[in-house]
PDB file of C-alpha atoms in Angstrom:
ATOM      1  CA  MET A   1       0.000   0.000   0.000  1.00  0.00           C
ATOM      2  CA  SER A   2       2.890   2.376   0.539  1.00  0.00           C
ATOM      3  CA  THR A   3       3.603   4.995  -2.100  1.00  0.00           C
ATOM      4  CA  ASP A   4       7.042   6.254  -3.040  1.00  0.00           C
ATOM      5  CA  PRO A   5       6.734  10.058  -3.355  1.00  0.00           C
ATOM      6  CA  SER A   6       9.318  10.093  -6.139  1.00  0.00           C
ATOM      7  CA  THR A   7       7.032   8.085  -8.415  1.00  0.00           C
ATOM      8  CA  SER A   8       4.415  10.855  -8.354  1.00  0.00           C
ATOM      9  CA  LYS A   9       6.563  13.514 -10.015  1.00  0.00           C
ATOM     10  CA  ASN A  10       5.793  12.593 -13.612  1.00  0.00           C
ATOM     11  CA  LYS A  11       2.094  11.807 -13.438  1.00  0.00           C
ATOM     12  CA  SER A  12      -1.091  13.424 -12.245  1.00  0.00           C
ATOM     13  CA  MET A  13      -2.200  12.556  -8.742  1.00  0.00           C
ATOM     14  CA  ARG A  14      -4.934   9.947  -8.332  1.00  0.00           C
ATOM     15  CA  ILE A  15      -7.044  11.153  -5.413  1.00  0.00           C
ATOM     16  CA  VAL A  16      -9.959   9.071  -4.106  1.00  0.00           C
ATOM     17  CA  ALA A  17     -12.670  10.504  -1.859  1.00  0.00           C
ATOM     18  CA  ILE A  18     -14.219   8.023   0.590  1.00  0.00           C
ATOM     19  CA  ILE A  19     -17.769   8.683   1.850  1.00  0.00           C
ATOM     20  CA  LEU A  20     -19.468   6.327   4.325  1.00  0.00           C
ATOM     21  CA  THR A  21     -23.246   6.368   4.023  1.00  0.00           C
ATOM     22  CA  ARG A  22     -26.529   5.165   5.365  1.00  0.00           C
ATOM     23  CA  ASP A  23     -29.731   7.049   4.493  1.00  0.00           C
ATOM     24  CA  GLU A  24     -27.909  10.209   3.392  1.00  0.00           C
ATOM     25  CA  SER A  25     -30.209  11.152   0.520  1.00  0.00           C
ATOM     26  CA  ILE A  26     -30.611  14.752   1.706  1.00  0.00           C
ATOM     27  CA  HIS A  27     -26.836  15.267   1.935  1.00  0.00           C
ATOM     28  CA  ILE A  28     -25.026  13.133  -0.612  1.00  0.00           C
ATOM     29  CA  GLU A  29     -25.510  15.320  -3.695  1.00  0.00           C
ATOM     30  CA  ARG A  30     -24.304  18.476  -1.934  1.00  0.00           C
ATOM     31  CA  CYS A  31     -21.261  16.615  -0.619  1.00  0.00           C
ATOM     32  CA  ILE A  32     -20.256  15.148  -3.983  1.00  0.00           C
ATOM     33  CA  ARG A  33     -20.824  18.378  -5.906  1.00  0.00           C
ATOM     34  CA  SER A  34     -18.520  20.241  -3.508  1.00  0.00           C
ATOM     35  CA  LEU A  35     -15.535  18.079  -4.467  1.00  0.00           C
ATOM     36  CA  PRO A  36     -12.975  19.588  -6.875  1.00  0.00           C
ATOM     37  CA  GLU A  37     -12.425  18.052 -10.297  1.00  0.00           C
ATOM     38  CA  VAL A  38      -8.955  16.819  -9.291  1.00  0.00           C
ATOM     39  CA  ILE A  39     -10.714  14.051  -7.351  1.00  0.00           C
ATOM     40  CA  SER A  40     -10.202  10.998  -9.564  1.00  0.00           C
ATOM     41  CA  GLU A  41     -12.775   8.731  -7.939  1.00  0.00           C
ATOM     42  CA  ILE A  42     -15.531   8.933  -5.350  1.00  0.00           C
ATOM     43  CA  LEU A  43     -15.995   5.725  -3.375  1.00  0.00           C
ATOM     44  CA  VAL A  44     -19.268   5.506  -1.455  1.00  0.00           C
ATOM     45  CA  VAL A  45     -19.376   2.690   1.109  1.00  0.00           C
ATOM     46  CA  ASP A  46     -22.994   2.081   2.044  1.00  0.00           C
ATOM     47  CA  CYS A  47     -24.170  -0.124   4.911  1.00  0.00           C
ATOM     48  CA  GLY A  48     -27.814  -0.551   3.985  1.00  0.00           C
ATOM     49  CA  SER A  49     -29.558   2.677   3.037  1.00  0.00           C
ATOM     50  CA  ASN A  50     -33.343   2.542   2.822  1.00  0.00           C
ATOM     51  CA  ASP A  51     -33.636   5.770   0.815  1.00  0.00           C
ATOM     52  CA  ASP A  52     -32.197   6.733  -2.583  1.00  0.00           C
ATOM     53  CA  THR A  53     -28.675   7.510  -1.352  1.00  0.00           C
ATOM     54  CA  VAL A  54     -27.151   4.839  -3.585  1.00  0.00           C
ATOM     55  CA  THR A  55     -29.140   5.936  -6.650  1.00  0.00           C
ATOM     56  CA  LYS A  56     -28.128   9.568  -6.241  1.00  0.00           C
ATOM     57  CA  ALA A  57     -24.469   8.745  -5.612  1.00  0.00           C
ATOM     58  CA  SER A  58     -24.299   6.469  -8.641  1.00  0.00           C
ATOM     59  CA  ARG A  59     -25.986   9.053 -10.840  1.00  0.00           C
ATOM     60  CA  LEU A  60     -23.320  11.574  -9.837  1.00  0.00           C
ATOM     61  CA  GLY A  61     -20.545   9.204 -10.918  1.00  0.00           C
ATOM     62  CA  ALA A  62     -19.597   7.661  -7.566  1.00  0.00           C
ATOM     63  CA  LYS A  63     -18.580   4.037  -7.263  1.00  0.00           C
ATOM     64  CA  VAL A  64     -20.830   2.399  -4.653  1.00  0.00           C
ATOM     65  CA  ILE A  65     -19.908  -0.701  -2.666  1.00  0.00           C
ATOM     66  CA  PHE A  66     -21.599  -2.290   0.334  1.00  0.00           C
ATOM     67  CA  HIS A  67     -20.240  -3.421   3.695  1.00  0.00           C
ATOM     68  CA  LYS A  68     -21.819  -4.300   7.028  1.00  0.00           C
ATOM     69  CA  TRP A  69     -21.403  -1.614   9.691  1.00  0.00           C
ATOM     70  CA  THR A  70     -19.514  -2.150  12.959  1.00  0.00           C
ATOM     71  CA  ASN A  71     -18.208   1.332  13.686  1.00  0.00           C
ATOM     72  CA  TYR A  72     -16.825   4.253  11.707  1.00  0.00           C
ATOM     73  CA  ALA A  73     -13.161   3.334  12.163  1.00  0.00           C
ATOM     74  CA  SER A  74     -13.505  -0.261  10.990  1.00  0.00           C
ATOM     75  CA  GLN A  75     -15.714   0.789   8.073  1.00  0.00           C
ATOM     76  CA  PHE A  76     -13.279   3.454   6.879  1.00  0.00           C
ATOM     77  CA  ASN A  77     -10.212   1.244   7.271  1.00  0.00           C
ATOM     78  CA  TRP A  78     -11.995  -1.508   5.338  1.00  0.00           C
ATOM     79  CA  ALA A  79     -12.716   1.011   2.588  1.00  0.00           C
ATOM     80  CA  LEU A  80      -8.975   1.723   2.347  1.00  0.00           C
ATOM     81  CA  THR A  81      -8.386  -1.938   1.517  1.00  0.00           C
ATOM     82  CA  GLN A  82     -10.749  -1.607  -1.463  1.00  0.00           C
ATOM     83  CA  LEU A  83      -8.736   1.091  -3.224  1.00  0.00           C
ATOM     84  CA  ASN A  84      -6.644   0.371  -6.299  1.00  0.00           C
ATOM     85  CA  ASP A  85      -2.881   0.198  -5.914  1.00  0.00           C
ATOM     86  CA  ASP A  86      -2.437   3.241  -8.173  1.00  0.00           C
ATOM     87  CA  THR A  87      -4.231   5.470  -5.640  1.00  0.00           C
ATOM     88  CA  ASP A  88      -1.966   8.315  -4.487  1.00  0.00           C
ATOM     89  CA  TRP A  89      -4.077  10.260  -1.984  1.00  0.00           C
ATOM     90  CA  VAL A  90      -7.266   9.709   0.023  1.00  0.00           C
ATOM     91  CA  LEU A  91      -9.825  12.312   1.063  1.00  0.00           C
ATOM     92  CA  ARG A  92     -12.060  11.461   4.009  1.00  0.00           C
ATOM     93  CA  ILE A  93     -15.357  13.339   3.975  1.00  0.00           C
ATOM     94  CA  ASP A  94     -18.706  12.567   5.607  1.00  0.00           C
ATOM     95  CA  ALA A  95     -21.921  12.729   3.614  1.00  0.00           C
ATOM     96  CA  ASP A  96     -23.285  15.638   5.684  1.00  0.00           C
ATOM     97  CA  GLU A  97     -20.116  17.664   5.107  1.00  0.00           C
ATOM     98  CA  TYR A  98     -19.050  19.745   2.147  1.00  0.00           C
ATOM     99  CA  LEU A  99     -15.941  21.593   1.049  1.00  0.00           C
ATOM    100  CA  THR A 100     -16.108  25.359   0.832  1.00  0.00           C
ATOM    101  CA  LEU A 101     -15.159  26.771  -2.557  1.00  0.00           C
ATOM    102  CA  THR A 102     -11.952  28.138  -1.011  1.00  0.00           C
ATOM    103  CA  LEU A 103     -10.896  24.705   0.197  1.00  0.00           C
ATOM    104  CA  ALA A 104     -11.871  22.980  -3.056  1.00  0.00           C
ATOM    105  CA  ASN A 105      -9.786  25.475  -5.032  1.00  0.00           C
ATOM    106  CA  GLU A 106      -6.900  25.084  -2.597  1.00  0.00           C
ATOM    107  CA  ILE A 107      -6.878  21.307  -3.117  1.00  0.00           C
ATOM    108  CA  LYS A 108      -7.135  21.742  -6.883  1.00  0.00           C
ATOM    109  CA  THR A 109      -4.270  24.242  -7.054  1.00  0.00           C
ATOM    110  CA  TYR A 110      -2.003  22.251  -4.749  1.00  0.00           C
ATOM    111  CA  PHE A 111      -2.310  18.959  -6.591  1.00  0.00           C
ATOM    112  CA  CYS A 112      -2.258  20.460 -10.063  1.00  0.00           C
ATOM    113  CA  LYS A 113       1.167  21.891  -9.216  1.00  0.00           C
ATOM    114  CA  LEU A 114       2.342  18.513  -7.834  1.00  0.00           C
ATOM    115  CA  GLU A 115       3.858  20.186  -4.776  1.00  0.00           C
ATOM    116  CA  CYS A 116       3.071  17.327  -2.412  1.00  0.00           C
ATOM    117  CA  ASN A 117       6.085  15.034  -2.801  1.00  0.00           C
ATOM    118  CA  ASP A 118       7.393  15.646   0.725  1.00  0.00           C
ATOM    119  CA  VAL A 119       4.016  15.701   2.503  1.00  0.00           C
ATOM    120  CA  ASN A 120       1.930  12.766   3.768  1.00  0.00           C
ATOM    121  CA  GLY A 121      -1.068  14.536   5.307  1.00  0.00           C
ATOM    122  CA  ILE A 122      -3.051  17.756   5.075  1.00  0.00           C
ATOM    123  CA  PHE A 123      -5.140  19.402   7.807  1.00  0.00           C
ATOM    124  CA  PHE A 124      -8.322  21.420   7.178  1.00  0.00           C
ATOM    125  CA  SER A 125     -10.424  23.613   9.445  1.00  0.00           C
ATOM    126  CA  ARG A 126     -13.831  22.092  10.198  1.00  0.00           C
ATOM    127  CA  ARG A 127     -16.825  24.146  11.271  1.00  0.00           C
ATOM    128  CA  MET A 128     -20.271  22.938  12.298  1.00  0.00           C
ATOM    129  CA  THR A 129     -23.808  24.177  11.932  1.00  0.00           C
ATOM    130  CA  PHE A 130     -26.696  23.306  14.224  1.00  0.00           C
ATOM    131  CA  GLN A 131     -30.273  23.661  12.987  1.00  0.00           C
ATOM    132  CA  GLY A 132     -28.992  25.815  10.138  1.00  0.00           C
ATOM    133  CA  GLN A 133     -26.839  28.134  12.238  1.00  0.00           C
ATOM    134  CA  LEU A 134     -23.053  28.217  12.139  1.00  0.00           C
ATOM    135  CA  ILE A 135     -21.580  27.777  15.637  1.00  0.00           C
ATOM    136  CA  ARG A 136     -18.996  30.517  16.187  1.00  0.00           C
ATOM    137  CA  TYR A 137     -18.332  30.552  19.936  1.00  0.00           C
ATOM    138  CA  GLY A 138     -17.610  28.098  22.735  1.00  0.00           C
ATOM    139  CA  GLY A 139     -13.982  27.527  21.767  1.00  0.00           C
ATOM    140  CA  ILE A 140     -14.675  24.357  19.777  1.00  0.00           C
ATOM    141  CA  PHE A 141     -14.804  25.511  16.140  1.00  0.00           C
ATOM    142  CA  PRO A 142     -13.020  25.661  13.858  1.00  0.00           C
ATOM    143  CA  VAL A 143     -11.221  22.445  14.726  1.00  0.00           C
ATOM    144  CA  ARG A 144      -8.217  21.269  12.728  1.00  0.00           C
ATOM    145  CA  VAL A 145      -8.793  17.826  11.230  1.00  0.00           C
ATOM    146  CA  LEU A 146      -6.550  15.672   9.070  1.00  0.00           C
ATOM    147  CA  ARG A 147      -8.739  14.583   6.171  1.00  0.00           C
ATOM    148  CA  LEU A 148      -6.404  14.301   3.174  1.00  0.00           C
ATOM    149  CA  PHE A 149      -3.483  11.880   3.296  1.00  0.00           C
ATOM    150  CA  ARG A 150      -1.134   9.890   1.128  1.00  0.00           C
ATOM    151  CA  PHE A 151      -2.446   6.390   0.467  1.00  0.00           C
ATOM    152  CA  GLY A 152      -0.533   3.861   2.555  1.00  0.00           C
ATOM    153  CA  CYS A 153       0.640   6.442   5.104  1.00  0.00           C
ATOM    154  CA  GLY A 154      -2.550   6.855   7.113  1.00  0.00           C
ATOM    155  CA  GLU A 155      -5.503   5.070   8.662  1.00  0.00           C
ATOM    156  CA  CYS A 156      -8.331   5.753  11.086  1.00  0.00           C
ATOM    157  CA  GLU A 157      -7.811   5.289  14.828  1.00  0.00           C
ATOM    158  CA  ASN A 158      -9.314   2.033  16.035  1.00  0.00           C
ATOM    159  CA  ARG A 159     -11.876   3.598  18.352  1.00  0.00           C
ATOM    160  CA  TRP A 160     -15.634   3.496  18.824  1.00  0.00           C
ATOM    161  CA  MET A 161     -16.087   7.279  18.880  1.00  0.00           C
ATOM    162  CA  ASP A 162     -14.357  10.549  17.948  1.00  0.00           C
ATOM    163  CA  GLU A 163     -11.910   8.817  15.633  1.00  0.00           C
ATOM    164  CA  HIS A 164      -9.154  10.703  13.788  1.00  0.00           C
ATOM    165  CA  ILE A 165      -6.848   9.870  10.915  1.00  0.00           C
ATOM    166  CA  LYS A 166      -3.309   8.923  11.972  1.00  0.00           C
ATOM    167  CA  VAL A 167      -0.544   9.703   9.486  1.00  0.00           C
ATOM    168  CA  ILE A 168       3.113   8.740   9.441  1.00  0.00           C
ATOM    169  CA  GLY A 169       5.328  11.535   8.165  1.00  0.00           C
ATOM    170  CA  PRO A 170       5.195  15.307   7.586  1.00  0.00           C
ATOM    171  CA  THR A 171       1.913  17.220   7.377  1.00  0.00           C
ATOM    172  CA  ILE A 172       0.829  20.701   6.298  1.00  0.00           C
ATOM    173  CA  GLU A 173      -2.274  22.848   6.815  1.00  0.00           C
ATOM    174  CA  PHE A 174      -4.690  24.382   4.325  1.00  0.00           C
ATOM    175  CA  ASN A 175      -6.601  27.595   5.027  1.00  0.00           C
ATOM    176  CA  GLY A 176      -9.908  26.506   3.500  1.00  0.00           C
ATOM    177  CA  GLU A 177     -12.752  25.081   5.562  1.00  0.00           C
ATOM    178  CA  LEU A 178     -14.883  21.960   5.684  1.00  0.00           C
ATOM    179  CA  ILE A 179     -18.481  22.540   6.810  1.00  0.00           C
ATOM    180  CA  ASP A 180     -20.468  19.970   8.796  1.00  0.00           C
ATOM    181  CA  ASP A 181     -24.084  20.883   8.085  1.00  0.00           C
ATOM    182  CA  ASN A 182     -26.535  18.125   8.962  1.00  0.00           C
ATOM    183  CA  LEU A 183     -30.059  18.851   7.698  1.00  0.00           C
ATOM    184  CA  ASN A 184     -31.940  16.297   9.817  1.00  0.00           C
ATOM    185  CA  SER A 185     -34.330  17.152  12.650  1.00  0.00           C
ATOM    186  CA  LEU A 186     -33.494  17.703  16.305  1.00  0.00           C
ATOM    187  CA  THR A 187     -35.185  14.384  17.124  1.00  0.00           C
ATOM    188  CA  TRP A 188     -32.793  12.647  14.730  1.00  0.00           C
ATOM    189  CA  TRP A 189     -29.858  14.504  16.320  1.00  0.00           C
ATOM    190  CA  VAL A 190     -30.855  13.393  19.839  1.00  0.00           C
ATOM    191  CA  ASP A 191     -31.316   9.769  18.737  1.00  0.00           C
ATOM    192  CA  LYS A 192     -27.924   9.756  17.020  1.00  0.00           C
ATOM    193  CA  HIS A 193     -26.151  11.289  19.997  1.00  0.00           C
ATOM    194  CA  ASN A 194     -27.720   8.709  22.286  1.00  0.00           C
ATOM    195  CA  LYS A 195     -25.964   6.080  20.147  1.00  0.00           C
ATOM    196  CA  TYR A 196     -22.792   8.179  20.143  1.00  0.00           C
ATOM    197  CA  ALA A 197     -22.912   8.277  23.950  1.00  0.00           C
ATOM    198  CA  SER A 198     -22.903   4.476  24.131  1.00  0.00           C
ATOM    199  CA  ARG A 199     -19.901   4.313  21.804  1.00  0.00           C
ATOM    200  CA  GLU A 200     -18.000   6.981  23.714  1.00  0.00           C
ATOM    201  CA  ALA A 201     -18.792   5.175  26.967  1.00  0.00           C
ATOM    202  CA  VAL A 202     -17.014   2.129  25.511  1.00  0.00           C
ATOM    203  CA  ASP A 203     -13.875   4.194  24.871  1.00  0.00           C
ATOM    204  CA  LEU A 204     -13.939   5.672  28.398  1.00  0.00           C
ATOM    205  CA  LEU A 205     -14.457   2.246  29.953  1.00  0.00           C
ATOM    206  CA  ASN A 206     -11.526   0.942  27.936  1.00  0.00           C
ATOM    207  CA  LEU A 207      -9.287   3.566  29.560  1.00  0.00           C
ATOM    208  CA  GLU A 208     -10.309   2.092  32.921  1.00  0.00           C
ATOM    209  CA  TYR A 209     -10.511  -1.649  32.188  1.00  0.00           C
ATOM    210  CA  GLY A 210      -8.172  -2.051  29.207  1.00  0.00           C
ATOM    211  CA  PHE A 211     -10.217  -4.710  27.391  1.00  0.00           C
ATOM    212  CA  MET A 212      -9.193  -3.427  23.920  1.00  0.00           C
ATOM    213  CA  PRO A 213      -5.932  -2.101  22.461  1.00  0.00           C
ATOM    214  CA  HIS A 214      -5.678   1.624  23.193  1.00  0.00           C
ATOM    215  CA  ASP A 215      -5.375   3.485  19.898  1.00  0.00           C
ATOM    216  CA  SER A 216      -5.087   7.244  20.312  1.00  0.00           C
ATOM    217  CA  VAL A 217      -3.627  10.376  18.708  1.00  0.00           C
ATOM    218  CA  ALA A 218      -3.155  11.897  22.186  1.00  0.00           C
ATOM    219  CA  ASN A 219       0.082  13.889  22.150  1.00  0.00           C
ATOM    220  CA  LEU A 220       1.043  17.166  23.806  1.00  0.00           C
ATOM    221  CA  ARG A 221       4.283  17.534  21.906  1.00  0.00           C
ATOM    222  CA  GLY A 222       3.174  16.957  18.339  1.00  0.00           C
ATOM    223  CA  GLY A 223       1.525  20.356  17.914  1.00  0.00           C
ATOM    224  CA  SER A 224      -1.686  18.786  16.598  1.00  0.00           C
ATOM    225  CA  GLN A 225      -4.929  20.284  17.891  1.00  0.00           C
ATOM    226  CA  ALA A 226      -6.565  16.852  17.808  1.00  0.00           C
ATOM    227  CA  GLY A 227      -3.630  15.340  19.709  1.00  0.00           C
ATOM    228  CA  MET A 228      -3.727  17.975  22.437  1.00  0.00           C
ATOM    229  CA  LYS A 229      -7.513  17.754  22.850  1.00  0.00           C
ATOM    230  CA  ARG A 230      -7.351  13.972  23.069  1.00  0.00           C
ATOM    231  CA  TRP A 231      -4.584  14.202  25.698  1.00  0.00           C
ATOM    232  CA  LEU A 232      -6.679  16.607  27.789  1.00  0.00           C
ATOM    233  CA  LYS A 233      -9.671  14.301  27.477  1.00  0.00           C
ATOM    234  CA  GLU A 234      -7.824  11.120  28.425  1.00  0.00           C
ATOM    235  CA  VAL A 235      -5.468  12.492  31.067  1.00  0.00           C
ATOM    236  CA  VAL A 236      -7.384  15.398  32.651  1.00  0.00           C
ATOM    237  CA  TYR A 237     -11.109  15.116  31.836  1.00  0.00           C
ATOM    238  CA  PHE A 238     -11.208  11.347  32.394  1.00  0.00           C
ATOM    239  CA  ARG A 239      -9.867  11.712  35.948  1.00  0.00           C
ATOM    240  CA  LEU A 240     -12.582  14.146  37.039  1.00  0.00           C
ATOM    241  CA  PRO A 241     -15.706  12.747  38.778  1.00  0.00           C
ATOM    242  CA  GLY A 242     -18.387  11.519  36.365  1.00  0.00           C
ATOM    243  CA  GLY A 243     -21.238  13.989  35.878  1.00  0.00           C
ATOM    244  CA  PHE A 244     -19.300  16.817  37.501  1.00  0.00           C
ATOM    245  CA  ARG A 245     -16.884  16.912  34.580  1.00  0.00           C
ATOM    246  CA  ALA A 246     -19.784  17.418  32.170  1.00  0.00           C
ATOM    247  CA  LEU A 247     -20.899  20.443  34.184  1.00  0.00           C
ATOM    248  CA  VAL A 248     -17.356  21.851  34.267  1.00  0.00           C
ATOM    249  CA  TYR A 249     -16.992  21.401  30.520  1.00  0.00           C
ATOM    250  CA  PHE A 250     -20.316  23.127  29.820  1.00  0.00           C
ATOM    251  CA  PHE A 251     -19.439  26.038  32.122  1.00  0.00           C
ATOM    252  CA  TYR A 252     -16.124  26.453  30.305  1.00  0.00           C
ATOM    253  CA  ARG A 253     -17.733  26.406  26.854  1.00  0.00           C
ATOM    254  CA  TYR A 254     -20.806  28.467  27.596  1.00  0.00           C
ATOM    255  CA  PHE A 255     -19.454  31.118  29.948  1.00  0.00           C
ATOM    256  CA  VAL A 256     -15.651  31.208  29.729  1.00  0.00           C
ATOM    257  CA  ARG A 257     -15.554  30.770  25.932  1.00  0.00           C
ATOM    258  CA  CYS A 258     -18.730  32.831  25.407  1.00  0.00           C
ATOM    259  CA  GLY A 259     -20.953  30.136  23.908  1.00  0.00           C
ATOM    260  CA  PHE A 260     -23.966  32.226  24.958  1.00  0.00           C
ATOM    261  CA  LEU A 261     -23.089  34.634  22.123  1.00  0.00           C
ATOM    262  CA  ASP A 262     -24.324  32.024  19.633  1.00  0.00           C
ATOM    263  CA  GLY A 263     -27.885  32.994  20.556  1.00  0.00           C
ATOM    264  CA  THR A 264     -30.909  30.811  21.216  1.00  0.00           C
ATOM    265  CA  VAL A 265     -30.089  28.091  18.692  1.00  0.00           C
ATOM    266  CA  GLY A 266     -26.442  28.098  19.718  1.00  0.00           C
ATOM    267  CA  SER A 267     -27.387  27.862  23.392  1.00  0.00           C
ATOM    268  CA  THR A 268     -29.424  24.754  22.607  1.00  0.00           C
ATOM    269  CA  PHE A 269     -26.406  23.239  20.878  1.00  0.00           C
ATOM    270  CA  HIS A 270     -23.948  24.057  23.673  1.00  0.00           C
ATOM    271  CA  PHE A 271     -26.313  22.682  26.328  1.00  0.00           C
ATOM    272  CA  LEU A 272     -27.150  19.484  24.455  1.00  0.00           C
ATOM    273  CA  GLN A 273     -23.704  18.737  23.050  1.00  0.00           C
ATOM    274  CA  GLY A 274     -21.606  20.286  25.822  1.00  0.00           C
ATOM    275  CA  PHE A 275     -23.580  19.100  28.856  1.00  0.00           C
ATOM    276  CA  TRP A 276     -26.480  16.686  28.135  1.00  0.00           C
ATOM    277  CA  TYR A 277     -24.436  14.474  25.818  1.00  0.00           C
ATOM    278  CA  ARG A 278     -21.412  14.291  28.111  1.00  0.00           C
ATOM    279  CA  TYR A 279     -23.580  13.715  31.167  1.00  0.00           C
ATOM    280  CA  LEU A 280     -25.302  10.903  29.265  1.00  0.00           C
ATOM    281  CA  VAL A 281     -21.912   9.327  28.500  1.00  0.00           C
ATOM    282  CA  ASP A 282     -21.027   9.426  32.204  1.00  0.00           C
ATOM    283  CA  ALA A 283     -24.424   7.982  33.156  1.00  0.00           C
ATOM    284  CA  LYS A 284     -23.897   5.066  30.765  1.00  0.00           C
ATOM    285  CA  VAL A 285     -20.412   4.431  32.157  1.00  0.00           C
ATOM    286  CA  ALA A 286     -21.888   4.387  35.688  1.00  0.00           C
ATOM    287  CA  GLU A 287     -24.644   2.008  34.579  1.00  0.00           C
ATOM    288  CA  VAL A 288     -22.096  -0.469  33.209  1.00  0.00           C
ATOM    289  CA  ARG A 289     -20.109  -0.331  36.451  1.00  0.00           C
ATOM    290  CA  ARG A 290     -23.271  -0.994  38.493  1.00  0.00           C
ATOM    291  CA  TYR A 291     -24.136  -3.954  36.288  1.00  0.00           C
ATOM    292  CA  ILE A 292     -20.681  -5.458  36.834  1.00  0.00           C
ATOM    293  CA  LYS A 293     -20.958  -5.016  40.599  1.00  0.00           C
ATOM    294  CA  LYS A 294     -24.475  -6.417  40.782  1.00  0.00           C
ATOM    295  CA  ASN A 295     -23.932  -9.426  38.492  1.00  0.00           C
ATOM    296  CA  GLY A 296     -20.260 -10.154  39.096  1.00  0.00           C
ATOM    297  CA  CYS A 297     -19.568 -10.368  35.364  1.00  0.00           C
ATOM    298  CA  GLY A 298     -16.764  -9.114  33.162  1.00  0.00           C
ATOM    299  CA  ILE A 299     -16.610  -5.724  31.473  1.00  0.00           C
ATOM    300  CA  GLN A 300     -17.256  -7.003  27.951  1.00  0.00           C
ATOM    301  CA  GLU A 301     -20.377  -8.908  29.004  1.00  0.00           C
ATOM    302  CA  ALA A 302     -21.649  -5.847  30.845  1.00  0.00           C
ATOM    303  CA  ILE A 303     -21.137  -3.642  27.774  1.00  0.00           C
ATOM    304  CA  VAL A 304     -23.159  -6.043  25.658  1.00  0.00           C
ATOM    305  CA  LYS A 305     -25.996  -6.241  28.234  1.00  0.00           C
ATOM    306  CA  VAL A 306     -26.156  -2.524  29.039  1.00  0.00           C
ATOM    307  CA  LEU A 307     -25.029  -0.757  25.856  1.00  0.00           C
ATOM    308  CA  ASN A 308     -25.889  -3.456  23.303  1.00  0.00           C
ATOM    309  CA  ILE A 309     -22.404  -3.178  21.805  1.00  0.00           C
ATOM    310  CA  LYS A 310     -20.252  -6.240  21.177  1.00  0.00           C
ATOM    311  CA  VAL A 311     -16.570  -5.427  21.695  1.00  0.00           C
TER     312      VAL A 311
END
């Protein structure tokens, strides 16, 4: 899978965009149309859509394949194994995301000039909307994410939640932005984050019980925003009392980092994502611990019984 940078000097770059989907009909066309023309192939990996996601993606020229879902990391890493050997670079983008015109042009210009021979990964800035409003305060956006990397030099962290791309070798940063703009209802958002909370509870329990290999980008010295945030989460946040840490985090986001300036819609987002969601994660972790104590079983059995996740 590895690519020798020197072999890319005399040919155009083959860049493949990977999009994981399930029932993304309202997003998939916007996502695909935002991609610059230097993208050689769009690979959509679907896990059983019941809408016309596959039809729309195929009509727009994407190659669609199917694979059973376990979690995002395993699905994305499986997708990497399906790429042709002549692939040079991989773009990771979610169906409810799109590239701004600035970022699309930046990618196009960079690869048309073939300036990437000494680089293995590229960071973007990612912003998020909530119920149609861009979130500007709270100290969480924009976040720097590594989404474009040389094929064979990167893969997704093996985690159940909040997974990042790990890359071996030098990286650079682009100025353009990636927008996460999910168009589904608040009910859908709450249901999805309930599932997210179960998956994040698994990762927190693994820090305590060590039932899975610990795969993490946590690093204070690397200079990566994702690495520093993960270190703070695993070393500082994790050691605070459950429930209390959710309150502390919300207070920091909403008052210290002025999340209240995002207005009514933004306040809903900061409360739900910054407090309710994190409190729910802690409540699920506590529920698993109680189940273990009450039934005298192992951690993996308890996770299956309480969270309905097989690890």
